[in-house]
N, CA and C of each residue as an Amber inpcrd file, in Angstrom:
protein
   360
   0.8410000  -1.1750000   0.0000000   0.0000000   0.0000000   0.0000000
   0.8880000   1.2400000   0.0000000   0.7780000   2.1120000  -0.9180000
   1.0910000   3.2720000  -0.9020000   0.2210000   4.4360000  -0.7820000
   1.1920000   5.3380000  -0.1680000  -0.2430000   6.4620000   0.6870000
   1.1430000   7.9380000   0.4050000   0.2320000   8.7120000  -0.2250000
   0.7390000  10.4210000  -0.3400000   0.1070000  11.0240000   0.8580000
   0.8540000  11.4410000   1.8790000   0.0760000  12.9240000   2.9780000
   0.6760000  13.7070000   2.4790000  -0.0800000  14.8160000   2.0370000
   0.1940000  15.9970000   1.5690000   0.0970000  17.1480000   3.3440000
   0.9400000  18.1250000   3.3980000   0.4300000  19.4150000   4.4140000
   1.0990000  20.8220000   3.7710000   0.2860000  21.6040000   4.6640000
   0.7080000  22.9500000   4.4750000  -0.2080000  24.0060000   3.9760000
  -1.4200000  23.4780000   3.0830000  -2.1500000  24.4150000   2.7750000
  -2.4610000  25.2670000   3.8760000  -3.7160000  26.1380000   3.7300000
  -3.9720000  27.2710000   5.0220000  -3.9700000  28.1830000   4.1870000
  -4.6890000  29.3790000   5.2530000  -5.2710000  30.9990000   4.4330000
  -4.3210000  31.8870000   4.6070000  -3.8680000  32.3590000   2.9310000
  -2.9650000  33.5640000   2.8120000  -3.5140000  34.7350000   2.5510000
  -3.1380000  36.0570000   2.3560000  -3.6680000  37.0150000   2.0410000
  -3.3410000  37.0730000   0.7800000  -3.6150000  37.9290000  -0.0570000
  -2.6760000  38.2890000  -1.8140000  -1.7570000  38.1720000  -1.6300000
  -0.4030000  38.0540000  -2.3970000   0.7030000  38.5640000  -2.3340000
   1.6670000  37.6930000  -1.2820000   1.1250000  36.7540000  -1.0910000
   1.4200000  35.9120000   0.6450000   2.1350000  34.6010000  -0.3080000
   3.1620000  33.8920000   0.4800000   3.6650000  32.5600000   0.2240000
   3.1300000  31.9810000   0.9040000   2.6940000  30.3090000   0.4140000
   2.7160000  28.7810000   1.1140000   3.7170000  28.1410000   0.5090000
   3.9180000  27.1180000   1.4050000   5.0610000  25.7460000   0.7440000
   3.8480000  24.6930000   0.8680000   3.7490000  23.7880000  -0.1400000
   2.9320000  22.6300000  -0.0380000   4.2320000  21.2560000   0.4360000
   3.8440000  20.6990000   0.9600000   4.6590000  19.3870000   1.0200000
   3.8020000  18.0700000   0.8880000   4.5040000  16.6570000   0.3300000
   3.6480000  16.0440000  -0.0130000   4.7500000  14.5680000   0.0620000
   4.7480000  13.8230000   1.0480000   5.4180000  12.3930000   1.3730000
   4.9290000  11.4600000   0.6810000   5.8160000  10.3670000   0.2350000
   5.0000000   9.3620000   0.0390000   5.7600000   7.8960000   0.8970000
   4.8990000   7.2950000   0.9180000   5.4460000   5.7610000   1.9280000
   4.7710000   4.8350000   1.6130000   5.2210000   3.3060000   2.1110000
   4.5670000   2.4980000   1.7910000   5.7010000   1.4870000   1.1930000
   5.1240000   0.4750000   0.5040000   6.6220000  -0.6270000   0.3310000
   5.9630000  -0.4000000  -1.6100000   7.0880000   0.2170000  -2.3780000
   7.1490000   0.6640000  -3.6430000   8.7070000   0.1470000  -4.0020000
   8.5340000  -0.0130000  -5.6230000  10.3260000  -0.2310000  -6.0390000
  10.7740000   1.2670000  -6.5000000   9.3580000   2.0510000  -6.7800000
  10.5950000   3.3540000  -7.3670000   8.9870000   4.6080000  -7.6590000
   9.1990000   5.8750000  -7.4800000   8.7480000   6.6840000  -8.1300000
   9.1910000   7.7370000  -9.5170000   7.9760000   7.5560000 -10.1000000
   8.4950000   8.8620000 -11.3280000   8.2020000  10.2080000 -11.0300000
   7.1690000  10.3170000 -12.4510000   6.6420000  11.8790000 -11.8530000
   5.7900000  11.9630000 -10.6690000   6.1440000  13.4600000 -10.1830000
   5.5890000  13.5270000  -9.0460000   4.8320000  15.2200000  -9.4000000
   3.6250000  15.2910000  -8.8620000   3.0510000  16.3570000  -9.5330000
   2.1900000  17.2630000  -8.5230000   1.7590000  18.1330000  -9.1570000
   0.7100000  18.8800000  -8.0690000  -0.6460000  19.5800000  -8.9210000
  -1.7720000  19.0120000  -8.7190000  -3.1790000  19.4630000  -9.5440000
  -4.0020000  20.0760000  -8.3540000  -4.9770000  21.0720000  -8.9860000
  -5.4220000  21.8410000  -8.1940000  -7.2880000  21.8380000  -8.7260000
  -8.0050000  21.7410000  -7.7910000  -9.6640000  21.8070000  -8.1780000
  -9.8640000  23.1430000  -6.9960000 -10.5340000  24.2530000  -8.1230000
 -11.3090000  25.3790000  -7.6610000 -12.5710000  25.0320000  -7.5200000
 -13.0490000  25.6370000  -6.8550000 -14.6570000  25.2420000  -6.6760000
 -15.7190000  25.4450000  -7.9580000 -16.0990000  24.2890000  -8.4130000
 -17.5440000  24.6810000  -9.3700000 -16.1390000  24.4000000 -10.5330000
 -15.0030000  24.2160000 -11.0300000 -14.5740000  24.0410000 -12.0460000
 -13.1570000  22.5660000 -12.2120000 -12.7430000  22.2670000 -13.0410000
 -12.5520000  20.7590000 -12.6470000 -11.0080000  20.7890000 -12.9200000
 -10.7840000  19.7840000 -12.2620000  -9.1740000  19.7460000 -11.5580000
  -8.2640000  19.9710000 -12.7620000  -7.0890000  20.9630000 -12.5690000
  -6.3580000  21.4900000 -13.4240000  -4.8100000  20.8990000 -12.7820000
  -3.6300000  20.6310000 -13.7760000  -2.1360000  20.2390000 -13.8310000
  -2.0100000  21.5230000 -12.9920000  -1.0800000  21.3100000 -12.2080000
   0.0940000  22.6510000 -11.7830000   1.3240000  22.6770000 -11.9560000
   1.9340000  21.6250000 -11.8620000   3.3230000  21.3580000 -12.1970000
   3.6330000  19.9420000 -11.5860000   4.6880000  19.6140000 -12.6810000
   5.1180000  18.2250000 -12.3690000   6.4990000  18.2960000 -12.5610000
   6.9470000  17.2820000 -12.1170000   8.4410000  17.2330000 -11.4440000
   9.0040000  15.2270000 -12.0560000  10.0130000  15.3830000 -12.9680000
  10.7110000  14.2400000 -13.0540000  11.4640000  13.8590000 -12.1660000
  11.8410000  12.5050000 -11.5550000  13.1070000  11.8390000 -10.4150000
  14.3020000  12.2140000 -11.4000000  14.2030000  12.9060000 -12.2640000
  15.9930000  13.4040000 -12.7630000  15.5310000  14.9720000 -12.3200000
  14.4180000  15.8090000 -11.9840000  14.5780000  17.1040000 -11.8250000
  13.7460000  18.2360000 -12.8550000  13.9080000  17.3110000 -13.8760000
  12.5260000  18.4290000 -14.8250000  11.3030000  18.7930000 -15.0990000
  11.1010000  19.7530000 -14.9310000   9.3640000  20.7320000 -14.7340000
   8.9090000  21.0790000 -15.4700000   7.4960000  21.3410000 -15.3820000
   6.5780000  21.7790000 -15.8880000   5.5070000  22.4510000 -15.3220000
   5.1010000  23.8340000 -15.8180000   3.9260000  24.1190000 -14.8730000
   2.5440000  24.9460000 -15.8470000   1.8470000  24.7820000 -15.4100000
   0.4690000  25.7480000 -16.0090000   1.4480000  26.8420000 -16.2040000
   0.8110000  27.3660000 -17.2500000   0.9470000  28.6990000 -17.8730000
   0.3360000  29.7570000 -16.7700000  -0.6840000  29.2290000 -15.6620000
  -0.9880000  30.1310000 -14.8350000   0.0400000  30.4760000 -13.6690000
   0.8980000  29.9390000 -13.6210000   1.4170000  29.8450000 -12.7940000
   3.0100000  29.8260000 -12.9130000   3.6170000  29.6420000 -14.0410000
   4.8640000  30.5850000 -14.3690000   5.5470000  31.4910000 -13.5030000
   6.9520000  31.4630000 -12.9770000   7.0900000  32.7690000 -12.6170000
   7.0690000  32.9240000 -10.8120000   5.9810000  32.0940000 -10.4470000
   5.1620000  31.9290000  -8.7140000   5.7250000  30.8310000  -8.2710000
   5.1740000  29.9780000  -8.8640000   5.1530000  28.6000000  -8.2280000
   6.3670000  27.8230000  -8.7500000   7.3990000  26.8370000  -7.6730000
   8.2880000  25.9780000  -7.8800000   7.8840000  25.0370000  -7.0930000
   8.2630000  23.9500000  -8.0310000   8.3350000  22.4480000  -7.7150000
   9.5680000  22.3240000  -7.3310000   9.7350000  21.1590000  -6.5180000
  10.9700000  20.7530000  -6.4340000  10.6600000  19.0960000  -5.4680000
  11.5630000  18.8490000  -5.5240000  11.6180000  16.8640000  -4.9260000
  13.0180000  16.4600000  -3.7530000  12.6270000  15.7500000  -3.0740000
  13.6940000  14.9280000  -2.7330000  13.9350000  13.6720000  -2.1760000
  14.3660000  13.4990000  -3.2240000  14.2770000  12.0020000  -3.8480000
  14.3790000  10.7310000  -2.5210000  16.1050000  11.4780000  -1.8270000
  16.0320000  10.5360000  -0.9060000  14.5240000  10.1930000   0.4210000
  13.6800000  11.3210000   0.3770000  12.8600000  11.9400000   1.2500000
  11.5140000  11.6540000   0.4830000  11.5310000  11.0970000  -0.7650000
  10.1510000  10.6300000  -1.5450000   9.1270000  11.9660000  -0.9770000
   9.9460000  13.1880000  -1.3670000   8.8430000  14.4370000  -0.8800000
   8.7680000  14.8120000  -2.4170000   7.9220000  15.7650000  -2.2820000
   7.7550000  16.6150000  -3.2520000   6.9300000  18.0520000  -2.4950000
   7.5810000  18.8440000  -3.3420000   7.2780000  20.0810000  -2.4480000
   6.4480000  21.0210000  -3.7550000   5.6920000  21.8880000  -3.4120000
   5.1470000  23.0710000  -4.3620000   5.3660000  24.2210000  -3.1590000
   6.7680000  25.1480000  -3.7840000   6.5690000  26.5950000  -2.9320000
   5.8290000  27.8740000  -3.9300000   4.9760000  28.3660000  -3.3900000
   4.0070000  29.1660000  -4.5560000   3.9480000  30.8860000  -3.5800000
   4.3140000  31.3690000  -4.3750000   4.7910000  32.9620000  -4.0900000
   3.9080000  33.7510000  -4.6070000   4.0210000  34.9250000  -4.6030000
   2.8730000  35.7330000  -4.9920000   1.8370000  35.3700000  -5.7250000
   0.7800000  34.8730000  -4.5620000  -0.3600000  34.2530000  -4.5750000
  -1.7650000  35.3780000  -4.6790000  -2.4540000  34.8900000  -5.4820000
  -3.9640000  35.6210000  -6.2400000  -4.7030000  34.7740000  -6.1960000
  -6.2260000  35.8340000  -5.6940000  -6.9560000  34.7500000  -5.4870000
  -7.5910000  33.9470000  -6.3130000  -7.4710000  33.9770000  -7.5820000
  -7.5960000  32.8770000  -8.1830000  -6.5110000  32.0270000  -8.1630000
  -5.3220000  31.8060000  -7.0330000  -4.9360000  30.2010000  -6.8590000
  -5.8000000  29.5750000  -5.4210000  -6.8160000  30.0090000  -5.3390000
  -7.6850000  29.5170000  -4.4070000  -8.1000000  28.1580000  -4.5620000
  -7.9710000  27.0630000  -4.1000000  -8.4760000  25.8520000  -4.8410000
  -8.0320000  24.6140000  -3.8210000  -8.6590000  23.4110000  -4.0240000
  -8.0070000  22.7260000  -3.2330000  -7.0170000  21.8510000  -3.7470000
  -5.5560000  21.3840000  -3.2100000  -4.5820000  20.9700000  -4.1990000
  -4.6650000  19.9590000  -3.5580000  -4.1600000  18.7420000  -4.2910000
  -3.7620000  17.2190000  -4.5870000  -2.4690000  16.7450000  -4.9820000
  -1.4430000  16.1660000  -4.0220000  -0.3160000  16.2700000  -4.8730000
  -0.6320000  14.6010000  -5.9220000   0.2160000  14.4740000  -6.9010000
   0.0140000  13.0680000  -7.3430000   1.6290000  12.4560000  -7.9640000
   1.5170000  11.3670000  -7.7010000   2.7530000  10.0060000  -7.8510000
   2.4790000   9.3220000  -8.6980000   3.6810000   8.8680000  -9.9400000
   3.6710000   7.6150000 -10.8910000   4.3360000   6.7100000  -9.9530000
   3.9140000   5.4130000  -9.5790000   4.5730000   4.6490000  -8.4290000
   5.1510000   3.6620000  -9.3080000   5.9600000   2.6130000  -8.8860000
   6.2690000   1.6760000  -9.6310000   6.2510000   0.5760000  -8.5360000
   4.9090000  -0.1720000  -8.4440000   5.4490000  -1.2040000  -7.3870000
   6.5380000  -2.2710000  -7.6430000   6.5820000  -3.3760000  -6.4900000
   7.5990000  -4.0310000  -6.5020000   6.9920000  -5.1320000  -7.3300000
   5.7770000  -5.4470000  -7.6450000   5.2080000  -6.2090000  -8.8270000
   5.7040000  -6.0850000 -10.1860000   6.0970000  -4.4480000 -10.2170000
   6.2260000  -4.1620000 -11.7860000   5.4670000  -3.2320000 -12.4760000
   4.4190000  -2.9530000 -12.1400000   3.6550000  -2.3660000 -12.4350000
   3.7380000  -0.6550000 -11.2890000   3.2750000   0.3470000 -12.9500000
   3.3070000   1.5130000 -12.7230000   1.6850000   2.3570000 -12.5460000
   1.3590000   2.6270000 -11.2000000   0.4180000   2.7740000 -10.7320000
   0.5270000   4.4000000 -10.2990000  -0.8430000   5.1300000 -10.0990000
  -0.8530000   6.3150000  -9.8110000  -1.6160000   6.5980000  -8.9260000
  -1.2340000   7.3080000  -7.8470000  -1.5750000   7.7800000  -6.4140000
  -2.0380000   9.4300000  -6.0100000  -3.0190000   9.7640000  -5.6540000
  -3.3920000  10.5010000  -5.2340000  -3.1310000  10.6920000  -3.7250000
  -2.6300000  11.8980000  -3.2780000  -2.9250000  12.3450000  -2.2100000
  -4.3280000  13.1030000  -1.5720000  -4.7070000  13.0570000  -0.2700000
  -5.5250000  14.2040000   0.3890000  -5.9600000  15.4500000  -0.3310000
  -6.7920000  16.1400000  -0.7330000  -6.4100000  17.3010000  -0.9790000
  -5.8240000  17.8560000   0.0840000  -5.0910000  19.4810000   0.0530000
  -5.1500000  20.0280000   0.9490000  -5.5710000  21.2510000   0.5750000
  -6.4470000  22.6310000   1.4200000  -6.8130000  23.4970000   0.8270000
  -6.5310000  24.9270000   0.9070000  -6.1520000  25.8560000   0.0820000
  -5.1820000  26.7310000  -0.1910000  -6.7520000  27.7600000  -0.5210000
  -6.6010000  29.0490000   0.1330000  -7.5290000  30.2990000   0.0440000
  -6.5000000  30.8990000   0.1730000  -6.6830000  32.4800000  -0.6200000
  -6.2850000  33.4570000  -0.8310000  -7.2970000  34.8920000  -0.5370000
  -7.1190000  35.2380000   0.0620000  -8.5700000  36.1260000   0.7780000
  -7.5650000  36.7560000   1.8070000  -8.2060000  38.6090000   1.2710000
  -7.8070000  39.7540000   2.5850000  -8.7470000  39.7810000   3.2580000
């Protein structure tokens, strides 16, 4: 069984930083991408950025510029630090895992959401 706890969301003002963090555990042979998607209310879950086990990213075009991914590997974390925050990154985030169990097979894991407001 593999299990993502994601923490860190909580209420920022505009202009305010969070760090998301997001573990994973469980008895696995290996992870790939490791990612972070986000569902706003009333509209349906959007990519935020994803992160390769060699280090390379990708993020929404909304989010360019704000938001960094980053991983560590030995620590099966994955982190989203997101910086000058608007309230349209209001939403609740999900981090997500390509797993590779020890079967062989490459399976995908959802974490918790956790939920991120932006409100003065």
């Amino acid at each position: 069984q593999v299990q993502l706890v994601p923490s860190g969301g909580g209420l920022v003002q505009p202009g305010g930083s969070l760090r998301l963090s997001c573990a994973a555990s469980g008895s696995y042979f290996g992870i790939g991408i490791m990612g972070w998607y986000r569902q706003a209310p009333g509209k349906e879950r959007e990519s935020v950025a994803a992160i390769t086990n060699g280090g390379s990213t990708n993020y929404a075009d909304s989010v360019k510029g704000r938001f960094t991914i980053s991983r560590d590997n030995a620590k099966n974390t994955v982190y989203l630090q997101m910086n000058s925050l608007k309230p349209e990154d209001t939403a609740v985030y999900y981090c997500n895992a390509n797993v590779v169990l020890r079967s062989g097979y490459n399976v995908q894991y959802w974490g918790q959401g956790t939920p991120v407001t932006v409100s003065s």
